[in-house]
Amino acid sequence: MTFDELNLVQPILRALHEEGYTTPTPIQQQAIPHVLDGRDLLGVAQTGTGKTAAFTVPILQILSQTAKLENHSHSRIRCMVLTPTRELAIQIGESFAAYGRHLPLRHTVIFGGVGQTPQTNALRRGVEVLIATPGRLLDLMNQGFVDLRHIEVFVLDEADRMLDMGFINDIKRILPKLPTSRQTLFFSATMPGTIQELANSILKPNPVKVAVTPVSSTADTITQSVYMVPKNDKPELLEHILQDKAIKRVLVFTRTKHGADKVVKTLAKANIPAEAIHGNKSQNHRQRALSNFKAGNTRVLVATDIAARGIDVDELTHVINYEVPNEPETYVHRIGRTGRAGADGKALTFCDEEERAYLQDIQKLIRREIPVVSDHPYFSMFVVPVPLTGGPAIQRPKGPAGRAPRPARDGRSGDSRSGDARAPRTGGAGPARSAGSTAGRSESRPASGGGRSTSANSNRPAGGRPASSGGGNSSPRRRFRNDGTGQ
Ligand code: AMP
């Protein structure tokens, strides 16, 4: 199914196309037609399933088709999305901004913990869509800044988390202020009795029910492995791994567009042809890069998650997570690109110290520990994985001054007195085996935090080398400037 089959208006189709979306996700396929029909909806879906677009897109269409936009200063709040956290509120605002960029609808996001003036200014100027967390909303309602009497569509997002966070009383105070003749969309990742009761009290009888099963299992045909590596060594590790000619067609994931471009540049310097696809590239460029990759002319394709959604390439031998995704479901999506139709695939994940918590979340979701490959030249014992079962996050050997020794590195603070944890880069331990082919083999050890001493005898060659930088760390979602205007 394509978005064209969902009866969406041109400005929205165009925006989705610009986002690089080609196929609606299952929750979008199921929900969008019913929301467009004006039905109430009970959606059981987690973050990562595309649920935000499943409600944002049809709401934009509903509001745009009946828009009274001649006089913006008299616009009324016609849709409200209530969500538990500031981060979610911002992300939802970004979605409205992205999918509604060709529509003359305005939105704003309000949440606590920041000054209220930019938010009240935006409300005064007028918005059709309000995205809010419960506490700040009540605050501003009590001060008379928010009028909910004209709400046509109300969305309660992440209802289970709302209850966990103790927002139930706030919600009960907000609900009576909404018109009863509204359309309501209720989303929750889980549906225990208390949530079902809340849903019954908010939705009209017999709402449409849609549920998508969370992605939590990884195909057995995919061999997974983790490379614990300092962030600055990721470019070299990638180069090293790509020396293995057994890696025929590899998709490298970065979190950001900028990170993707950087990886391509690094590989170009090492004479490894690679192309990047992401939202900043023209449609032509993306298509060309993809057909080069499919035809086998380019061995390495570097992509951000959003751009990669539309990629359907058979015979992908490897997926490399150059950066650990911060949403565990994204990991499952990413590695599911290889090992298709029973074919063997390998998924390699580069994890630096800051990313260990993300790795732990992934291991919890897939309910298994991903084996760690330690026999590569950039292995760092300082980047030990957090054990799946919790426990001490990291135990560093004490240095002479009673603090953890750090590898001395150019461009980084370090303690040059102490030995390095990494295996020798060249010589010493013999030729480093190709990482691609060792992935998941018996050299790997469980990510238990044990075995940290495996590299204790390792020596680092004297001297350092210029630190090269890894991919960027900024959020890929920063389309939206939260300046209170929502634009
Ligand atoms: P959500 O579950 O709403 O948090 O969405 C997860 C991610 O998927 C977000 O980064 C969206 O931008 C992206 N996304 C949502 N729908 C699609 C789609 N149909 N195609 C590609 N990416 C999508």
Coordinates of C-alpha atoms and ligand atoms in Angstrom, one line a residue:
M1 CA 0.0 0.0 0.0
T2 CA 1.1 3.5 -0.7
F3 CA 0.1 6.9 0.8
D4 CA -1.6 7.7 -2.5
E5 CA -4.2 5.0 -1.7
L6 CA -5.1 6.7 1.6
N7 CA -7.0 9.5 0.0
L8 CA -4.7 12.2 1.3
V9 CA -4.6 15.7 -0.1
Q10 CA -1.8 16.8 -2.3
P11 CA 0.0 19.1 0.2
I12 CA 0.2 16.3 2.7
L13 CA 1.3 13.7 0.1
R14 CA 4.0 16.2 -1.0
A15 CA 5.2 16.6 2.6
L16 CA 5.3 12.9 3.2
H17 CA 7.3 12.4 0.0
E18 CA 9.7 15.1 1.1
E19 CA 10.2 13.3 4.4
G20 CA 11.2 10.3 2.4
Y21 CA 8.2 8.1 3.4
T22 CA 7.0 5.8 0.7
T23 CA 4.9 3.2 2.5
P24 CA 2.5 3.8 5.4
T25 CA 3.4 1.7 8.5
P26 CA 0.8 -0.9 9.7
I27 CA -0.7 1.5 12.3
Q28 CA -0.9 4.2 9.7
Q29 CA -2.6 1.9 7.2
Q30 CA -5.1 0.8 9.8
A31 CA -5.8 4.1 11.5
I32 CA -5.7 6.9 8.8
P33 CA -8.9 5.9 6.9
H34 CA -11.0 5.7 10.1
V35 CA -9.7 8.9 11.5
L36 CA -10.5 10.6 8.2
D37 CA -14.0 9.1 8.5
G38 CA -14.4 10.9 11.8
R39 CA -14.4 7.8 13.9
D40 CA -13.1 7.5 17.5
L41 CA -10.1 5.3 17.7
L42 CA -8.4 3.1 20.3
G43 CA -4.9 2.5 19.2
V44 CA -2.5 0.1 20.9
A45 CA 0.9 1.0 19.6
Q46 CA 4.3 1.9 20.9
T47 CA 6.6 4.7 19.9
G48 CA 8.6 3.6 16.9
T49 CA 5.6 2.2 15.0
G50 CA 4.8 5.4 13.2
K51 CA 1.8 6.2 15.5
T52 CA 2.5 9.9 15.6
A53 CA 1.9 10.2 11.8
A54 CA -1.0 7.8 12.2
F55 CA -2.9 10.6 14.0
T56 CA -1.1 13.8 12.9
V57 CA -1.6 13.2 9.1
P58 CA -5.4 12.6 9.2
I59 CA -5.9 15.4 11.7
L60 CA -4.1 17.9 9.4
Q61 CA -6.3 16.8 6.6
I62 CA -9.5 17.1 8.6
L63 CA -8.5 20.6 9.8
S64 CA -7.3 21.8 6.4
Q65 CA -10.5 20.7 4.7
T66 CA -12.7 22.7 6.9
A67 CA -10.2 25.5 7.6
K68 CA -11.5 29.0 8.3
L69 CA -8.2 30.6 7.8
E70 CA -9.1 34.0 6.4
N71 CA -8.3 35.7 9.7
H72 CA -5.6 34.0 11.6
S73 CA -5.9 36.2 14.7
H74 CA -9.3 34.8 15.3
S75 CA -8.4 31.1 14.8
R76 CA -9.5 28.8 17.5
I77 CA -7.9 25.7 19.0
R78 CA -9.5 22.9 17.0
C79 CA -7.3 20.0 18.0
M80 CA -5.5 19.2 21.2
V81 CA -2.9 16.5 21.7
L82 CA -2.2 15.6 25.4
T83 CA 1.0 13.8 25.9
P84 CA 3.0 12.9 29.1
T85 CA 6.5 14.4 28.4
R86 CA 8.1 17.4 27.0
E87 CA 10.1 15.3 24.6
L88 CA 7.1 13.6 23.2
A89 CA 5.3 17.0 23.0
I90 CA 8.2 18.4 21.0
Q91 CA 8.3 15.4 18.7
I92 CA 4.6 15.6 18.0
G93 CA 5.0 19.3 17.3
E94 CA 7.8 18.5 14.8
S95 CA 5.5 16.0 13.1
F96 CA 2.8 18.6 12.7
A97 CA 5.4 21.0 11.3
A98 CA 6.8 18.4 8.9
Y99 CA 3.6 16.9 7.5
G100 CA 1.7 20.2 7.6
R101 CA 4.5 22.3 6.0
H102 CA 2.4 23.0 2.9
L103 CA -0.8 23.7 4.9
P104 CA -1.7 27.1 6.4
L105 CA -2.3 25.5 9.8
R106 CA -0.5 26.6 13.0
H107 CA 0.3 24.7 16.1
T108 CA 2.2 25.3 19.3
V109 CA 3.6 23.1 22.0
I110 CA 3.3 23.8 25.7
F111 CA 5.1 22.0 28.5
G112 CA 6.4 22.8 32.0
G113 CA 9.9 23.6 33.2
V114 CA 10.3 26.6 31.0
G115 CA 9.0 30.1 31.1
Q116 CA 5.4 30.5 30.0
T117 CA 5.6 33.8 28.1
P118 CA 6.6 32.5 24.7
Q119 CA 3.9 29.9 25.0
T120 CA 1.2 32.4 26.0
N121 CA 2.3 34.7 23.2
A122 CA 1.9 31.9 20.7
L123 CA -1.6 31.1 22.1
R124 CA -2.5 34.7 21.9
R125 CA -1.5 34.9 18.2
G126 CA -3.7 31.9 17.6
V127 CA -3.2 28.2 16.7
E128 CA -5.4 25.5 15.4
V129 CA -3.4 22.7 17.0
L130 CA -2.2 22.6 20.6
I131 CA 0.2 20.0 21.9
A132 CA 0.5 20.0 25.6
T133 CA 1.6 18.2 28.7
P134 CA -1.1 18.0 31.4
G135 CA 0.5 20.2 34.2
R136 CA 1.3 23.2 32.1
L137 CA -2.0 23.0 30.2
L138 CA -3.9 23.1 33.5
D139 CA -1.8 26.0 34.6
L140 CA -2.5 28.0 31.5
M141 CA -6.1 27.0 31.4
N142 CA -6.5 28.4 35.0
Q143 CA -4.9 31.6 33.9
G144 CA -7.4 31.9 31.1
F145 CA -4.9 31.5 28.2
V146 CA -6.4 28.3 26.8
D147 CA -10.0 27.9 25.6
L148 CA -10.9 24.3 24.7
R149 CA -14.5 24.9 23.8
H150 CA -13.9 24.6 20.1
I151 CA -11.9 21.3 20.1
E152 CA -13.0 19.1 17.2
V153 CA -10.3 16.4 17.7
F154 CA -8.7 15.3 21.0
V155 CA -5.8 13.0 21.2
L156 CA -4.7 11.3 24.4
D157 CA -1.2 9.9 23.7
E158 CA 0.7 7.3 25.7
A159 CA -2.2 6.9 28.1
D160 CA -0.4 4.2 30.1
R161 CA 2.6 6.4 30.7
M162 CA 0.3 9.3 31.7
L163 CA -1.2 7.1 34.5
D164 CA 2.3 5.8 35.5
M165 CA 3.4 9.4 35.8
G166 CA 0.4 10.3 38.0
F167 CA -1.4 12.5 35.6
I168 CA -4.8 10.9 36.0
N169 CA -6.2 13.7 38.2
D170 CA -5.0 16.3 35.8
I171 CA -6.7 14.5 32.9
K172 CA -9.9 14.2 34.9
R173 CA -9.8 18.0 35.4
I174 CA -9.1 18.7 31.7
L175 CA -11.7 16.4 30.2
P176 CA -14.9 18.3 31.3
K177 CA -13.6 21.4 29.5
L178 CA -13.7 19.6 26.2
P179 CA -16.9 19.6 24.0
T180 CA -18.6 16.2 24.1
S181 CA -19.3 16.3 20.4
R182 CA -15.6 15.8 19.5
Q183 CA -13.6 13.0 17.8
T184 CA -11.3 11.3 20.2
L185 CA -8.1 9.3 19.5
F186 CA -6.7 7.3 22.4
F187 CA -3.3 5.7 22.2
S188 CA -1.5 3.5 24.7
A189 CA 1.3 1.0 24.4
T190 CA -0.4 -1.4 26.8
M191 CA -4.0 -1.9 27.6
P192 CA -4.4 -3.1 31.2
G193 CA -7.9 -2.8 32.9
T194 CA -7.3 0.7 34.3
I195 CA -6.4 2.0 30.9
Q196 CA -9.4 0.2 29.3
E197 CA -11.7 1.9 31.8
L198 CA -10.1 5.3 31.1
A199 CA -10.6 4.7 27.4
N200 CA -14.2 3.7 27.9
S201 CA -14.9 6.9 29.8
I202 CA -13.3 9.1 27.1
L203 CA -14.2 7.5 23.8
K204 CA -17.6 7.1 22.2
P205 CA -19.1 3.6 22.4
N206 CA -17.6 1.1 19.9
P207 CA -14.5 3.0 18.8
V208 CA -12.4 1.6 16.0
K209 CA -9.7 -0.6 17.6
V210 CA -6.3 -0.9 16.0
A211 CA -3.3 -2.7 17.5
V212 CA 0.2 -3.3 16.2
T213 CA 2.4 -5.8 17.9
P214 CA 5.6 -4.3 19.2
V215 CA 8.7 -5.2 17.3
S216 CA 10.8 -7.1 19.8
S217 CA 12.0 -10.2 18.1
T218 CA 15.0 -10.4 15.9
A219 CA 15.3 -13.0 13.2
D220 CA 17.4 -16.0 14.0
T221 CA 19.1 -15.7 10.7
I222 CA 20.8 -12.5 11.7
T223 CA 24.1 -12.8 13.5
Q224 CA 24.4 -9.8 15.8
S225 CA 27.5 -8.4 17.4
V226 CA 28.7 -5.4 19.3
Y227 CA 32.0 -3.5 18.9
M228 CA 32.8 -1.5 22.0
V229 CA 34.8 1.3 20.6
P230 CA 35.7 4.9 21.6
K231 CA 33.6 7.3 19.6
N232 CA 36.7 8.8 17.9
D233 CA 37.8 5.5 16.6
K234 CA 34.5 4.6 14.9
P235 CA 35.7 5.9 11.4
E236 CA 38.8 3.7 11.6
L237 CA 36.9 0.7 12.8
L238 CA 34.5 1.1 9.9
E239 CA 37.3 1.3 7.5
H240 CA 38.9 -1.7 9.1
I241 CA 35.7 -3.8 8.9
L242 CA 35.1 -2.8 5.3
Q243 CA 38.5 -4.3 4.3
D244 CA 36.7 -7.6 4.4
K245 CA 35.6 -8.4 0.9
A246 CA 33.0 -10.8 2.2
I247 CA 31.0 -7.7 2.9
K248 CA 29.3 -7.4 -0.4
R249 CA 26.5 -5.0 0.3
V250 CA 26.3 -3.1 3.5
L251 CA 23.9 -0.5 4.9
V252 CA 25.5 1.8 7.5
F253 CA 23.1 3.6 9.8
T254 CA 23.9 6.9 11.4
R255 CA 21.5 8.9 13.6
T256 CA 22.0 12.2 11.8
K257 CA 22.2 13.4 8.2
H258 CA 25.4 15.2 9.1
G259 CA 26.8 12.0 10.5
A260 CA 25.9 10.1 7.3
D261 CA 27.8 12.7 5.2
K262 CA 30.8 12.5 7.4
V263 CA 31.0 8.7 7.1
V264 CA 30.9 8.9 3.3
K265 CA 33.8 11.4 3.4
T266 CA 35.9 9.3 5.7
L267 CA 35.3 6.3 3.5
A268 CA 36.1 8.2 0.3
K269 CA 39.5 9.1 1.8
A270 CA 40.1 5.4 2.3
N271 CA 39.1 4.8 -1.3
I272 CA 35.9 3.0 -0.3
P273 CA 33.1 4.2 -2.5
A274 CA 30.0 5.0 -0.5
E275 CA 26.9 7.1 -0.9
A276 CA 24.6 8.7 1.6
I277 CA 20.9 9.0 1.5
H278 CA 19.0 11.2 3.8
G279 CA 16.3 13.9 3.8
N280 CA 18.7 16.7 2.7
K281 CA 19.5 14.9 -0.6
S282 CA 17.3 15.5 -3.6
Q283 CA 14.9 12.8 -4.6
N284 CA 17.0 12.3 -7.8
H285 CA 20.1 11.8 -5.8
R286 CA 18.5 9.4 -3.4
Q287 CA 17.1 7.3 -6.3
R288 CA 20.5 7.3 -8.1
A289 CA 22.3 6.2 -4.9
L290 CA 19.8 3.5 -4.3
S291 CA 19.9 2.1 -7.8
N292 CA 23.8 2.1 -7.7
F293 CA 23.6 0.2 -4.5
K294 CA 21.0 -2.3 -5.8
A295 CA 23.0 -2.8 -9.0
G296 CA 26.1 -3.5 -6.9
N297 CA 28.0 -0.5 -8.1
T298 CA 28.2 1.0 -4.6
R299 CA 29.1 -1.4 -1.9
V300 CA 28.3 0.9 1.0
L301 CA 25.1 2.9 1.5
V302 CA 25.0 5.2 4.5
A303 CA 21.5 6.2 5.7
T304 CA 19.6 7.8 8.4
D305 CA 16.6 5.8 9.8
I306 CA 14.0 7.9 8.1
A307 CA 15.6 7.6 4.7
A308 CA 16.2 3.9 5.1
R309 CA 12.5 3.2 5.7
G310 CA 11.9 3.1 2.0
I311 CA 14.9 1.0 1.1
D312 CA 14.0 -2.5 0.1
V313 CA 17.2 -4.3 -1.0
D314 CA 17.5 -8.0 -1.1
E315 CA 20.8 -9.6 -0.5
L316 CA 21.9 -7.1 2.0
T317 CA 24.8 -9.0 3.7
H318 CA 25.5 -6.6 6.5
V319 CA 23.9 -3.8 8.5
I320 CA 26.3 -1.7 10.5
N321 CA 24.9 0.5 13.3
Y322 CA 27.6 3.2 13.2
E323 CA 25.7 4.8 16.1
V324 CA 23.5 2.9 18.5
P325 CA 19.9 4.0 18.0
N326 CA 18.3 5.7 21.0
E327 CA 15.0 3.9 20.5
P328 CA 15.4 0.2 20.9
E329 CA 12.7 -0.6 18.3
T330 CA 14.8 1.2 15.8
Y331 CA 17.5 -1.3 16.3
V332 CA 15.1 -4.1 15.4
H333 CA 13.9 -2.2 12.3
R334 CA 17.5 -1.5 11.2
I335 CA 18.9 -5.0 11.5
G336 CA 15.7 -6.5 10.0
R337 CA 17.0 -5.1 6.7
T338 CA 19.4 -8.0 6.5
G339 CA 18.8 -11.7 7.0
R340 CA 15.7 -11.6 4.9
A341 CA 13.9 -14.6 3.5
G342 CA 16.0 -17.0 5.4
A343 CA 19.3 -15.6 4.1
D344 CA 22.1 -15.1 6.5
G345 CA 22.8 -11.6 7.5
K346 CA 25.1 -9.9 10.0
A347 CA 24.3 -6.9 12.1
L348 CA 27.3 -5.1 13.6
T349 CA 26.8 -2.3 16.2
F350 CA 29.4 0.2 17.2
C351 CA 28.9 1.3 20.8
D352 CA 30.8 4.0 22.5
E353 CA 30.8 4.8 26.2
E354 CA 27.9 7.3 25.9
E355 CA 25.8 4.8 24.1
R356 CA 25.9 1.9 26.5
A357 CA 22.5 2.7 28.1
Y358 CA 20.9 2.5 24.6
L359 CA 22.6 -0.8 24.1
Q360 CA 21.1 -2.0 27.4
D361 CA 17.6 -0.9 26.3
I362 CA 18.0 -2.9 23.1
Q363 CA 19.1 -6.0 24.9
K364 CA 16.1 -5.7 27.2
L365 CA 13.8 -5.4 24.3
I366 CA 15.2 -8.3 22.3
R367 CA 15.7 -10.2 25.5
R368 CA 19.2 -11.3 24.7
E369 CA 22.7 -10.2 25.2
I370 CA 24.5 -9.3 22.0
P371 CA 27.9 -10.9 21.8
V372 CA 30.8 -8.5 22.0
V373 CA 33.7 -8.8 19.5
S374 CA 36.9 -7.9 21.3
D375 CA 39.5 -8.9 18.8
H376 CA 39.6 -5.8 16.8
P377 CA 42.2 -3.1 16.9
Y378 CA 40.0 -0.4 18.4
F379 CA 38.5 -2.5 21.2
S380 CA 38.3 -0.4 24.4
M381 CA 38.0 -2.0 27.8
F382 CA 36.7 1.3 29.0
V383 CA 33.7 0.9 26.9
V384 CA 32.4 -2.2 28.6
P385 CA 28.7 -3.0 28.1
V386 CA 26.3 -2.6 30.9
P387 CA 25.1 -6.1 31.9
L388 CA 21.6 -6.9 30.9
T389 CA 20.7 -7.6 34.5
G390 CA 21.7 -4.2 35.7
G391 CA 24.5 -4.1 38.3
P392 CA 27.4 -1.7 38.4
A393 CA 27.5 0.3 35.2
I394 CA 31.3 0.3 34.8
Q395 CA 34.2 -0.7 36.9
R396 CA 37.4 0.9 35.9
P397 CA 40.8 -0.3 37.1
K398 CA 42.3 2.2 39.4
G399 CA 45.2 4.2 38.1
P400 CA 48.2 5.2 40.1
A401 CA 46.5 8.3 41.4
G402 CA 43.5 6.3 42.6
R403 CA 41.4 7.2 39.6
A404 CA 40.6 5.4 36.5
P405 CA 43.3 5.5 33.9
R406 CA 42.3 6.9 30.6
P407 CA 43.9 6.3 27.4
A408 CA 46.1 9.2 26.3
R409 CA 44.8 10.5 23.1
D410 CA 45.5 13.5 21.0
G411 CA 42.8 16.0 21.4
R412 CA 41.4 14.4 24.4
S413 CA 42.2 14.5 28.1
G414 CA 44.1 11.5 29.1
D415 CA 46.4 10.0 31.5
S416 CA 49.5 9.1 29.6
R417 CA 51.0 7.2 32.5
S418 CA 48.6 4.4 32.2
G419 CA 48.5 1.7 29.6
D420 CA 45.7 1.7 27.1
A421 CA 43.0 -0.8 27.1
R422 CA 42.9 -1.4 23.4
A423 CA 44.5 -4.1 21.5
P424 CA 47.5 -3.1 19.4
R425 CA 46.6 -1.5 16.3
T426 CA 49.3 -3.1 14.2
G427 CA 51.6 -6.0 14.8
G428 CA 51.9 -7.5 18.3
A429 CA 48.9 -9.7 18.3
G430 CA 49.3 -10.7 14.7
P431 CA 47.1 -9.6 11.9
A432 CA 43.8 -8.5 13.1
R433 CA 41.1 -10.7 11.9
S434 CA 38.5 -9.3 9.7
A435 CA 35.8 -8.0 11.9
G436 CA 33.0 -8.7 9.5
S437 CA 33.8 -12.3 9.4
T438 CA 34.4 -12.7 13.1
A439 CA 31.1 -11.2 14.0
G440 CA 29.1 -13.6 16.1
R441 CA 31.8 -16.3 16.1
S442 CA 33.3 -17.9 19.1
E443 CA 35.8 -15.2 19.7
S444 CA 32.9 -13.1 20.8
R445 CA 32.0 -13.0 24.4
P446 CA 28.8 -12.3 26.1
A447 CA 28.0 -8.7 26.9
S448 CA 28.0 -9.4 30.6
G449 CA 30.6 -7.0 31.7
G450 CA 32.8 -9.9 32.7
G451 CA 35.8 -10.6 30.6
R452 CA 36.8 -7.0 30.9
S453 CA 40.3 -8.2 31.6
T454 CA 40.6 -9.7 28.1
S455 CA 42.5 -6.7 27.0
A456 CA 44.4 -6.1 30.1
N457 CA 47.7 -7.3 28.5
S458 CA 47.1 -5.2 25.5
N459 CA 49.6 -2.6 24.8
R460 CA 49.0 0.5 22.8
P461 CA 51.7 1.7 20.4
A462 CA 53.4 4.7 21.8
G463 CA 52.2 8.0 20.6
G464 CA 48.8 8.8 19.5
R465 CA 47.3 9.9 16.3
P466 CA 45.0 12.7 15.4
A467 CA 41.6 12.1 16.9
S468 CA 39.0 11.8 14.2
S469 CA 35.5 12.6 15.0
G470 CA 32.6 10.2 15.0
G471 CA 29.2 11.0 13.8
G472 CA 27.2 13.9 15.1
N473 CA 25.1 13.4 18.2
S474 CA 22.3 15.8 17.6
S475 CA 18.8 14.7 17.4
P476 CA 17.5 13.8 13.9
R477 CA 14.2 15.3 14.8
R478 CA 15.3 18.9 15.0
R479 CA 13.1 20.1 12.2
F480 CA 11.1 22.2 14.6
R481 CA 12.3 25.4 16.1
N482 CA 10.6 25.6 19.5
D483 CA 10.2 29.3 19.5
G484 CA 6.7 29.3 20.8
T485 CA 5.3 29.8 17.3
G486 CA 5.4 26.2 16.4
Q487 CA 6.8 27.1 13.0
Ligands
AMP1 P1 6.7 7.2 15.9 O1 6.3 5.8 16.2 O2 5.6 8.1 15.6 O3 7.6 7.8 17.0 O4 7.6 7.2 14.6 C1 8.8 6.6 14.5 C2 9.7 7.1 13.4 O5 9.3 6.7 12.1 C3 9.7 8.6 13.3 O6 11.1 9.0 13.1 C4 9.0 9.0 12.0 O7 9.5 10.1 11.4 C5 9.2 7.7 11.2 N1 8.1 7.4 10.3 C6 6.8 7.4 10.6 N2 6.0 6.9 9.6 C7 6.9 6.6 8.6 C8 6.7 6.1 7.3 N3 5.5 5.7 6.8 N4 7.8 5.9 6.5 C9 9.0 6.2 7.0 N5 9.2 6.7 8.3 C10 8.2 6.9 9.0

